mmCIF file of C-alpha atoms in Angstrom:
data_model
loop_
_atom_site.group_PDB
_atom_site.id
_atom_site.type_symbol
_atom_site.label_atom_id
_atom_site.label_comp_id
_atom_site.label_asym_id
_atom_site.label_seq_id
_atom_site.Cartn_x
_atom_site.Cartn_y
_atom_site.Cartn_z
ATOM 1 C CA MET A 170 81.946 104.851 97.252
ATOM 2 C CA ASN A 171 80.615 102.814 94.346
ATOM 3 C CA THR A 172 81.512 99.165 95.218
ATOM 4 C CA ASP A 173 80.438 98.155 91.439
ATOM 5 C CA TYR A 174 82.962 100.414 90.336
ATOM 6 C CA MET A 175 85.522 99.101 92.284
ATOM 7 C CA LYS A 176 84.783 95.521 91.598
ATOM 8 C CA GLN A 177 84.864 96.124 87.866
ATOM 9 C CA TRP A 178 88.198 97.890 88.109
ATOM 10 C CA LEU A 179 89.507 94.792 90.039
ATOM 11 C CA LYS A 180 88.144 92.584 87.740
ATOM 12 C CA GLU A 181 90.190 94.618 85.023
ATOM 13 C CA ASN A 182 93.514 94.746 87.025
ATOM 14 C CA LEU A 183 93.820 91.620 88.857
ATOM 15 C CA THR A 184 94.412 88.002 87.582
ATOM 16 C CA PRO A 185 91.102 85.921 87.849
ATOM 17 C CA GLU A 186 92.375 84.041 91.286
ATOM 18 C CA ARG A 187 93.308 87.633 92.532
ATOM 19 C CA TYR A 188 89.837 88.886 92.265
ATOM 20 C CA VAL A 189 88.014 85.895 93.712
ATOM 21 C CA HIS A 190 90.477 86.068 96.831
ATOM 22 C CA SER A 191 89.412 90.149 97.293
ATOM 23 C CA VAL A 192 85.617 89.266 96.702
ATOM 24 C CA GLY A 193 86.077 86.468 99.257
ATOM 25 C CA THR A 194 87.823 88.364 101.473
ATOM 26 C CA ALA A 195 85.305 90.947 101.492
ATOM 27 C CA GLY A 196 82.811 88.659 102.299
ATOM 28 C CA CYS A 197 84.756 87.415 105.142
ATOM 29 C CA ALA A 198 85.200 90.787 106.282
ATOM 30 C CA VAL A 199 81.557 91.725 106.449
ATOM 31 C CA GLU A 200 80.898 88.132 108.656
ATOM 32 C CA LEU A 201 83.420 89.399 110.941
ATOM 33 C CA ALA A 202 82.233 93.149 111.285
ATOM 34 C CA ARG A 203 78.826 91.614 111.499
ATOM 35 C CA MET A 204 80.046 89.423 114.542
ATOM 36 C CA TYR A 205 81.845 92.440 116.018
ATOM 37 C CA GLY A 206 79.254 94.945 115.549
ATOM 38 C CA LEU A 207 81.595 97.174 113.228
ATOM 39 C CA ASP A 208 80.679 99.161 110.016
ATOM 40 C CA GLU A 209 79.923 96.261 107.344
ATOM 41 C CA GLU A 210 79.996 98.353 104.632
ATOM 42 C CA LYS A 211 83.358 99.716 105.574
ATOM 43 C CA ALA A 212 84.523 96.254 106.210
ATOM 44 C CA TYR A 213 83.576 95.216 102.597
ATOM 45 C CA ILE A 214 85.467 98.100 101.041
ATOM 46 C CA ALA A 215 88.550 97.194 102.989
ATOM 47 C CA GLY A 216 88.356 93.526 102.385
ATOM 48 C CA LEU A 217 87.648 94.369 98.507
ATOM 49 C CA MET A 218 90.404 96.844 98.247
ATOM 50 C CA HIS A 219 93.011 95.024 99.962
ATOM 51 C CA ASP A 220 95.077 93.595 97.471
ATOM 52 C CA CYS A 221 94.500 96.092 94.726
ATOM 53 C CA ALA A 222 97.933 96.538 94.172
ATOM 54 C CA LYS A 223 99.172 92.779 94.156
ATOM 55 C CA CYS A 224 99.359 92.566 90.284
ATOM 56 C CA LYS A 225 101.345 95.504 89.451
ATOM 57 C CA SER A 226 105.231 94.508 88.762
ATOM 58 C CA GLN A 227 107.443 95.235 91.703
ATOM 59 C CA LEU A 228 108.837 98.377 89.301
ATOM 60 C CA GLU A 229 105.466 99.965 89.079
ATOM 61 C CA MET A 230 105.254 99.765 92.835
ATOM 62 C CA LEU A 231 108.704 101.043 93.421
ATOM 63 C CA GLU A 232 107.792 104.019 91.239
ATOM 64 C CA ILE A 233 104.970 104.848 93.506
ATOM 65 C CA VAL A 234 106.800 104.656 96.707
ATOM 66 C CA ARG A 235 109.701 106.714 95.377
ATOM 67 C CA HIS A 236 107.270 109.801 94.122
ATOM 68 C CA LYS A 237 104.347 109.016 96.541
ATOM 69 C CA LEU A 238 105.271 107.039 99.626
ATOM 70 C CA LYS A 239 108.423 108.075 100.832
ATOM 71 C CA ASP A 240 108.388 107.347 104.731
ATOM 72 C CA MET A 241 108.294 103.658 104.106
ATOM 73 C CA ASP A 242 110.826 101.324 105.730
ATOM 74 C CA PRO A 243 113.434 100.596 103.090
ATOM 75 C CA MET A 244 112.840 96.701 103.999
ATOM 76 C CA GLU A 245 109.096 97.140 102.956
ATOM 77 C CA THR A 246 110.517 97.587 99.500
ATOM 78 C CA ARG A 247 112.131 94.080 99.348
ATOM 79 C CA THR A 248 109.269 92.006 98.190
ATOM 80 C CA GLU A 249 106.115 92.677 96.713
ATOM 81 C CA LYS A 250 104.385 90.657 98.993
ATOM 82 C CA ILE A 251 105.090 93.233 101.688
ATOM 83 C CA LEU A 252 105.231 95.985 98.934
ATOM 84 C CA HIS A 253 101.762 95.807 97.595
ATOM 85 C CA ALA A 254 99.854 96.519 101.100
ATOM 86 C CA PRO A 255 101.222 100.067 101.499
ATOM 87 C CA VAL A 256 100.757 100.553 97.702
ATOM 88 C CA SER A 257 97.166 99.254 97.377
ATOM 89 C CA ALA A 258 96.451 101.672 100.423
ATOM 90 C CA TYR A 259 97.619 104.595 98.149
ATOM 91 C CA ILE A 260 95.508 103.262 95.293
ATOM 92 C CA ALA A 261 92.613 103.156 97.362
ATOM 93 C CA ARG A 262 93.105 106.671 98.716
ATOM 94 C CA ASP A 263 94.250 108.695 95.592
ATOM 95 C CA GLY A 264 92.751 106.194 92.940
ATOM 96 C CA PHE A 265 89.292 105.683 94.637
ATOM 97 C CA GLY A 266 89.049 108.519 96.934
ATOM 98 C CA ILE A 267 88.798 106.573 100.138
ATOM 99 C CA LYS A 268 89.493 108.538 102.942
ATOM 100 C CA ASP A 269 88.285 106.587 105.648
ATOM 101 C CA ALA A 270 91.205 106.422 108.145
ATOM 102 C CA ASP A 271 90.185 102.978 109.505
ATOM 103 C CA ILE A 272 89.773 101.493 105.719
ATOM 104 C CA LEU A 273 92.986 102.779 104.749
ATOM 105 C CA SER A 274 95.046 101.448 107.618
ATOM 106 C CA ALA A 275 93.459 98.304 107.604
ATOM 107 C CA ILE A 276 94.823 97.850 103.858
ATOM 108 C CA ARG A 277 98.301 99.132 104.666
ATOM 109 C CA TRP A 278 98.832 96.855 107.474
ATOM 110 C CA HIS A 279 96.938 93.614 106.264
ATOM 111 C CA THR A 280 100.306 91.664 105.067
ATOM 112 C CA ILE A 281 102.494 92.493 107.972
ATOM 113 C CA GLY A 282 100.409 93.474 110.844
ATOM 114 C CA LYS A 283 101.785 96.333 113.462
ATOM 115 C CA PRO A 284 101.318 96.126 117.203
ATOM 116 C CA ASP A 285 97.980 97.129 118.916
ATOM 117 C CA MET A 286 96.246 96.889 115.745
ATOM 118 C CA ASN A 287 92.565 97.788 116.281
ATOM 119 C CA LEU A 288 89.598 95.818 116.083
ATOM 120 C CA PHE A 289 88.893 96.885 112.491
ATOM 121 C CA GLU A 290 92.432 96.498 111.389
ATOM 122 C CA SER A 291 92.356 92.919 112.831
ATOM 123 C CA ILE A 292 89.223 91.625 111.367
ATOM 124 C CA ILE A 293 90.624 93.053 107.900
ATOM 125 C CA PHE A 294 94.075 91.108 108.674
ATOM 126 C CA ILE A 295 92.070 87.763 109.723
ATOM 127 C CA ALA A 296 89.584 87.906 106.702
ATOM 128 C CA ASP A 297 92.525 87.849 104.299
ATOM 129 C CA LYS A 298 93.767 84.860 106.057
ATOM 130 C CA ILE A 299 90.502 82.896 106.050
ATOM 131 C CA ASP A 300 88.880 83.498 102.571
ATOM 132 C CA PRO A 301 87.612 80.161 101.374
ATOM 133 C CA SER A 302 89.713 81.135 97.825
ATOM 134 C CA ARG A 303 93.023 80.051 99.856
ATOM 135 C CA GLY A 304 91.937 76.844 99.828
ATOM 136 C CA ASN A 305 92.802 76.133 103.520
ATOM 137 C CA SER A 306 89.757 74.808 104.891
ATOM 138 C CA GLU A 307 91.341 73.517 108.269
ATOM 139 C CA PHE A 308 93.009 76.518 109.052
ATOM 140 C CA ARG A 309 89.863 78.495 108.197
ATOM 141 C CA GLU A 310 88.004 76.371 110.442
ATOM 142 C CA GLU A 311 90.155 76.451 113.218
ATOM 143 C CA ILE A 312 90.352 80.217 113.114
ATOM 144 C CA ILE A 313 86.627 80.590 113.085
ATOM 145 C CA LYS A 314 86.611 78.031 116.087
ATOM 146 C CA ILE A 315 89.178 80.232 118.151
ATOM 147 C CA LEU A 316 86.743 83.364 117.526
ATOM 148 C CA LYS A 317 83.514 81.504 118.484
ATOM 149 C CA GLU A 318 84.846 80.141 121.749
ATOM 150 C CA ASN A 319 86.461 83.475 123.017
ATOM 151 C CA GLU A 320 84.429 86.281 123.552
ATOM 152 C CA GLY A 321 85.284 89.895 122.269
ATOM 153 C CA GLU A 322 88.561 91.394 121.510
ATOM 154 C CA LYS A 323 90.317 88.151 123.621
ATOM 155 C CA GLY A 324 89.291 85.859 120.725
ATOM 156 C CA VAL A 325 90.238 88.275 118.081
ATOM 157 C CA LYS A 326 93.769 88.568 119.545
ATOM 158 C CA LYS A 327 94.268 84.492 119.866
ATOM 159 C CA ALA A 328 92.900 84.248 116.003
ATOM 160 C CA LEU A 329 95.612 86.864 115.065
ATOM 161 C CA LEU A 330 98.309 84.913 117.170
ATOM 162 C CA LYS A 331 97.309 81.854 115.279
ATOM 163 C CA CYS A 332 97.413 83.696 112.201
ATOM 164 C CA PHE A 333 100.925 85.318 112.788
ATOM 165 C CA SER A 334 102.051 81.940 113.864
ATOM 166 C CA SER A 335 101.090 80.443 110.934
ATOM 167 C CA THR A 336 102.405 83.043 108.584
ATOM 168 C CA ILE A 337 106.305 83.455 110.528
ATOM 169 C CA LYS A 338 106.277 79.459 110.387
ATOM 170 C CA SER A 339 105.318 79.653 106.336
ATOM 171 C CA LEU A 340 108.295 82.430 106.132
ATOM 172 C CA VAL A 341 110.768 80.593 107.843
ATOM 173 C CA ASP A 342 109.829 77.299 105.837
ATOM 174 C CA ARG A 343 110.589 79.333 102.512
ATOM 175 C CA SER A 344 113.866 80.730 103.522
ATOM 176 C CA LEU A 345 112.027 84.582 103.375
ATOM 177 C CA PRO A 346 112.634 87.555 105.168
ATOM 178 C CA ILE A 347 110.405 88.486 108.172
ATOM 179 C CA PHE A 348 109.869 91.941 108.786
ATOM 180 C CA SER A 349 110.703 93.279 112.419
ATOM 181 C CA ILE A 350 107.270 94.485 112.760
ATOM 182 C CA THR A 351 105.959 91.234 112.277
ATOM 183 C CA ILE A 352 107.933 89.834 114.909
ATOM 184 C CA GLU A 353 107.060 92.671 117.226
ATOM 185 C CA THR A 354 103.505 92.028 116.547
ATOM 186 C CA TYR A 355 103.690 88.105 117.386
ATOM 187 C CA ASN A 356 105.429 89.019 120.550
ATOM 188 C CA ASP A 357 102.864 91.838 121.550
ATOM 189 C CA LEU A 358 100.006 89.034 121.000
ATOM 190 C CA LEU A 359 101.590 86.513 123.055
ATOM 191 C CA GLU A 360 102.326 88.682 125.653
ATOM 192 C CA SER A 361 98.169 90.106 125.564
ATOM 193 C CA GLN A 362 97.507 86.276 126.059
ATOM 194 C CA LYS A 363 98.918 85.751 129.377
#
């Protein structure tokens, strides 16, 4: 997988800010992969490609869904904030030839999550939230502290819980819909802390 080509494509198809975020997420994903003994190259690619559809119009993404991703939950098509994730996984697979199931699944679920995310999916989800270009250094530091103070998957689950809690609060504050699988994931993570 040619990451130089991926970066060039992203540079041409994303806004400059979104490109910086994608590269930043890839860097965070590598750091987390190193911490947990996961494949750093796979983490880099997943982080790099996680938002590759983000700058497509909702109409363009809906066309891809209509013709290529027919098994999606209808609620996922209500907003590009959710819709871009499965479309990004489709572009990674069909546009870039990425066949690795971990990479594709991490891209697919990086926005709404799903119960029982595996470690690889989890670190990509977290990397997206703690990328320094997002500008929330306090939140980033809090998540990194959680990861460092708690061993292995326990720390990852605590960090995920914090990410989901923050996301749900933000959605409520902005009067935006919350996808049911996000609530299920939050509840699953909450249960795992007992």
